PDB file of C-alpha atoms in Angstrom:
ATOM      1  CA  MET A 650      -3.338 -32.345   8.173  1.00 70.00           C
ATOM      2  CA  GLY A 651      -3.909 -32.764  11.897  1.00 82.00           C
ATOM      3  CA  LEU A 652      -5.996 -30.467  14.036  1.00 77.00           C
ATOM      4  CA  ASP A 653      -2.963 -28.848  15.692  1.00 83.00           C
ATOM      5  CA  ALA A 654      -1.412 -28.076  12.296  1.00 81.00           C
ATOM      6  CA  ARG A 655      -4.699 -26.602  11.011  1.00 82.00           C
ATOM      7  CA  ILE A 656      -5.002 -24.394  14.098  1.00 84.00           C
ATOM      8  CA  GLU A 657      -1.397 -23.206  13.764  1.00 85.00           C
ATOM      9  CA  ASN A 658      -1.842 -22.538  10.052  1.00 86.00           C
ATOM     10  CA  GLY A 659      -5.057 -20.638  10.802  1.00 87.00           C
ATOM     11  CA  ARG A 660      -3.231 -18.476  13.326  1.00 91.00           C
ATOM     12  CA  ARG A 661      -0.463 -17.718  10.797  1.00 91.00           C
ATOM     13  CA  VAL A 662      -2.976 -16.705   8.139  1.00 91.00           C
ATOM     14  CA  ILE A 663      -4.865 -14.472  10.575  1.00 92.00           C
ATOM     15  CA  GLU A 664      -1.593 -12.799  11.558  1.00 94.00           C
ATOM     16  CA  LYS A 665      -0.670 -12.221   7.901  1.00 94.00           C
ATOM     17  CA  TRP A 666      -4.043 -10.603   7.150  1.00 94.00           C
ATOM     18  CA  ASP A 667      -3.741  -8.450  10.270  1.00 95.00           C
ATOM     19  CA  ARG A 668      -0.311  -7.280   9.073  1.00 96.00           C
ATOM     20  CA  VAL A 669      -1.679  -6.426   5.608  1.00 96.00           C
ATOM     21  CA  PHE A 670      -4.567  -4.378   6.981  1.00 96.00           C
ATOM     22  CA  THR A 671      -2.351  -2.662   9.551  1.00 96.00           C
ATOM     23  CA  ALA A 672       0.032  -1.697   6.754  1.00 97.00           C
ATOM     24  CA  LEU A 673      -2.848  -0.285   4.696  1.00 96.00           C
ATOM     25  CA  SER A 674      -4.423   1.580   7.615  1.00 96.00           C
ATOM     26  CA  ALA A 675      -2.518   4.843   6.950  1.00 96.00           C
ATOM     27  CA  GLU A 676      -2.759   6.967   3.810  1.00 94.00           C
ATOM     28  CA  PRO A 677       0.982   7.426   3.189  1.00 96.00           C
ATOM     29  CA  ARG A 678       1.472   3.663   3.287  1.00 97.00           C
ATOM     30  CA  ARG A 679      -1.431   3.119   0.877  1.00 95.00           C
ATOM     31  CA  GLN A 680       0.016   5.758  -1.454  1.00 95.00           C
ATOM     32  CA  ILE A 681       3.401   4.030  -1.399  1.00 97.00           C
ATOM     33  CA  VAL A 682       1.799   0.709  -2.352  1.00 97.00           C
ATOM     34  CA  VAL A 683      -0.256   2.350  -5.125  1.00 94.00           C
ATOM     35  CA  SER A 684       2.807   4.203  -6.429  1.00 95.00           C
ATOM     36  CA  LEU A 685       4.836   0.995  -6.461  1.00 97.00           C
ATOM     37  CA  LEU A 686       2.042  -0.762  -8.341  1.00 95.00           C
ATOM     38  CA  ASP A 687       2.171   2.020 -10.953  1.00 93.00           C
ATOM     39  CA  ALA A 688       5.951   1.679 -11.318  1.00 96.00           C
ATOM     40  CA  PRO A 689       7.703  -1.164 -13.128  1.00 97.00           C
ATOM     41  CA  PRO A 690       8.421  -4.005 -10.638  1.00 95.00           C
ATOM     42  CA  ASP A 691      12.177  -3.424 -10.671  1.00 95.00           C
ATOM     43  CA  ARG A 692      11.997   0.357 -10.188  1.00 97.00           C
ATOM     44  CA  SER A 693      11.947   2.475  -7.065  1.00 98.00           C
ATOM     45  CA  ILE A 694       9.738   5.488  -6.399  1.00 98.00           C
ATOM     46  CA  SER A 695      10.903   8.855  -5.104  1.00 97.00           C
ATOM     47  CA  LEU A 696       9.810   9.978  -1.676  1.00 97.00           C
ATOM     48  CA  PRO A 697       8.136  11.868  -0.114  1.00 96.00           C
ATOM     49  CA  GLU A 698       6.314  12.935  -3.313  1.00 94.00           C
ATOM     50  CA  ARG A 699       4.933   9.502  -4.193  1.00 95.00           C
ATOM     51  CA  ALA A 700       3.659   8.926  -0.641  1.00 95.00           C
ATOM     52  CA  ALA A 701       1.401  11.990  -0.729  1.00 93.00           C
ATOM     53  CA  ASN A 702      -2.242  11.905  -1.729  1.00 87.00           C
ATOM     54  CA  PRO A 703      -2.491  14.117  -4.824  1.00 83.00           C
ATOM     55  CA  ASN A 704      -5.900  15.422  -3.674  1.00 82.00           C
ATOM     56  CA  VAL A 705      -4.739  16.679  -0.270  1.00 85.00           C
ATOM     57  CA  PRO A 706      -2.097  19.372   0.328  1.00 86.00           C
ATOM     58  CA  THR A 707       0.759  18.002   2.433  1.00 89.00           C
ATOM     59  CA  ASP A 708       3.716  19.533   4.224  1.00 92.00           C
ATOM     60  CA  PRO A 709       6.595  17.632   2.547  1.00 91.00           C
ATOM     61  CA  GLU A 710       8.912  17.977   5.568  1.00 94.00           C
ATOM     62  CA  ARG A 711       6.299  16.633   7.974  1.00 96.00           C
ATOM     63  CA  LEU A 712       5.542  13.770   5.586  1.00 96.00           C
ATOM     64  CA  ARG A 713       9.263  13.025   5.222  1.00 96.00           C
ATOM     65  CA  CYS A 714       9.621  12.828   9.005  1.00 97.00           C
ATOM     66  CA  ASP A 715       6.554  10.563   9.324  1.00 97.00           C
ATOM     67  CA  LEU A 716       7.872   8.331   6.547  1.00 98.00           C
ATOM     68  CA  LEU A 717      11.324   8.032   8.125  1.00 97.00           C
ATOM     69  CA  HIS A 718      10.142   7.359  11.657  1.00 97.00           C
ATOM     70  CA  THR A 719       6.842   5.514  11.238  1.00 97.00           C
ATOM     71  CA  HIS A 720       5.603   4.404   7.839  1.00 98.00           C
ATOM     72  CA  LEU A 721       8.728   3.109   6.082  1.00 98.00           C
ATOM     73  CA  PRO A 722      10.088   1.196   9.088  1.00 98.00           C
ATOM     74  CA  MET A 723       6.716  -0.542   9.464  1.00 97.00           C
ATOM     75  CA  LEU A 724       6.488  -1.443   5.774  1.00 98.00           C
ATOM     76  CA  ALA A 725      10.100  -2.637   5.787  1.00 98.00           C
ATOM     77  CA  ASP A 726       9.649  -4.718   8.956  1.00 97.00           C
ATOM     78  CA  LEU A 727       6.732  -6.447   7.243  1.00 97.00           C
ATOM     79  CA  GLU A 728       8.929  -6.898   4.134  1.00 97.00           C
ATOM     80  CA  PHE A 729       6.387  -5.101   1.940  1.00 98.00           C
ATOM     81  CA  VAL A 730       8.927  -2.457   0.873  1.00 98.00           C
ATOM     82  CA  ASP A 731      12.630  -1.780   0.866  1.00 98.00           C
ATOM     83  CA  TRP A 732      13.804   1.815   1.191  1.00 98.00           C
ATOM     84  CA  GLU A 733      16.850   4.052   1.295  1.00 97.00           C
ATOM     85  CA  ARG A 734      17.524   7.495   2.733  1.00 95.00           C
ATOM     86  CA  GLU A 735      19.888   8.706  -0.030  1.00 95.00           C
ATOM     87  CA  PRO A 736      18.368   8.940  -2.482  1.00 96.00           C
ATOM     88  CA  PHE A 737      15.072   8.869  -0.587  1.00 97.00           C
ATOM     89  CA  VAL A 738      13.298   6.053  -2.409  1.00 98.00           C
ATOM     90  CA  ALA A 739      11.188   2.934  -1.858  1.00 98.00           C
ATOM     91  CA  SER A 740      10.919  -0.270  -3.868  1.00 98.00           C
ATOM     92  CA  ARG A 741       8.955  -3.507  -3.695  1.00 98.00           C
ATOM     93  CA  GLY A 742       9.996  -5.788  -0.864  1.00 98.00           C
ATOM     94  CA  PRO A 743       9.983  -9.600  -0.851  1.00 98.00           C
ATOM     95  CA  GLN A 744       6.402  -9.760   0.505  1.00 97.00           C
ATOM     96  CA  PHE A 745       5.017  -6.859  -1.571  1.00 98.00           C
ATOM     97  CA  ASP A 746       2.462  -9.089  -3.315  1.00 97.00           C
ATOM     98  CA  GLU A 747       0.726  -9.757   0.021  1.00 97.00           C
ATOM     99  CA  VAL A 748      -0.187  -6.092   0.406  1.00 97.00           C
ATOM    100  CA  ALA A 749      -0.522  -5.249  -3.298  1.00 97.00           C
ATOM    101  CA  VAL A 750      -3.256  -7.833  -3.836  1.00 96.00           C
ATOM    102  CA  VAL A 751      -5.674  -5.837  -1.657  1.00 95.00           C
ATOM    103  CA  ILE A 752      -5.150  -2.630  -3.650  1.00 93.00           C
ATOM    104  CA  ASP A 753      -5.390  -4.590  -6.915  1.00 92.00           C
ATOM    105  CA  ALA A 754      -8.668  -6.168  -5.788  1.00 91.00           C
ATOM    106  CA  LEU A 755     -10.129  -2.774  -4.881  1.00 87.00           C
ATOM    107  CA  GLN A 756      -9.140  -1.314  -8.223  1.00 85.00           C
ATOM    108  CA  THR A 757     -10.573  -4.280 -10.099  1.00 85.00           C
ATOM    109  CA  ALA A 758     -13.850  -3.918  -8.205  1.00 81.00           C
ATOM    110  CA  ALA A 759     -13.989  -0.104  -8.382  1.00 78.00           C
ATOM    111  CA  ASP A 760     -17.562  -0.206  -9.701  1.00 81.00           C
ATOM    112  CA  ASP A 761     -18.655  -2.171  -6.625  1.00 81.00           C
ATOM    113  CA  VAL A 762     -16.922   0.052  -4.068  1.00 77.00           C
ATOM    114  CA  PRO A 763     -19.358   2.372  -2.255  1.00 85.00           C
ATOM    115  CA  GLU A 764     -19.390   5.913  -3.663  1.00 82.00           C
ATOM    116  CA  SER A 765     -18.372   7.282  -0.248  1.00 84.00           C
ATOM    117  CA  LEU A 766     -15.027   5.450  -0.603  1.00 79.00           C
ATOM    118  CA  VAL A 767     -14.440   6.411  -4.238  1.00 78.00           C
ATOM    119  CA  ILE A 768     -15.078  10.157  -4.500  1.00 80.00           C
ATOM    120  CA  GLY A 769     -11.814  11.879  -3.615  1.00 77.00           C
ATOM    121  CA  CYS A 770      -9.722   8.765  -4.272  1.00 77.00           C
ATOM    122  CA  GLN A 771      -8.098   9.623  -7.572  1.00 74.00           C
ATOM    123  CA  ARG A 772      -7.097   6.047  -8.342  1.00 75.00           C
ATOM    124  CA  LEU A 773     -10.537   4.508  -7.734  1.00 77.00           C
ATOM    125  CA  GLU A 774     -12.244   7.374  -9.562  1.00 78.00           C
ATOM    126  CA  ARG A 775     -10.022   6.695 -12.583  1.00 78.00           C
ATOM    127  CA  GLU A 776     -10.622   2.926 -12.425  1.00 77.00           C
ATOM    128  CA  ARG A 777     -14.375   3.433 -12.172  1.00 78.00           C
ATOM    129  CA  GLU A 778     -14.358   5.807 -15.144  1.00 80.00           C
ATOM    130  CA  GLU A 779     -12.307   3.355 -17.229  1.00 78.00           C
ATOM    131  CA  GLU A 780     -14.715   0.507 -16.361  1.00 74.00           C
ATOM    132  CA  ARG A 781     -17.688   2.618 -17.439  1.00 78.00           C
ATOM    133  CA  ASN A 782     -15.995   3.559 -20.723  1.00 81.00           C
ATOM    134  CA  ASP A 783     -15.292  -0.082 -21.642  1.00 74.00           C
TER     135      ASP A 783
END
């Protein structure tokens, strides 16, 4: 592989990682990814319920509006999710694995994640407890 090809490939990989971390930079988007990981691969999840953090009270109408106008269009543009308005649902998109791998890695390493990032995160708390019980 020539130098120009390596540089171009490096730029593409950097852009992909930037897209993944941008997608995961907002709680509703992380909750959607986690909810889709919990669901069978060929199933959709209902919204806005499955985009809400179970530990934090949320105004469902405000969340619905944010999902419609910000979070779902971004995730769909990145091909991480597909979604529909009626019924209001989301499913795994063609590039879902690119974003899911980060959440999977965090869950697998729950024991190594700093306590300040675990307490209050129901999913990581559960993973950490399961690891300690094994």
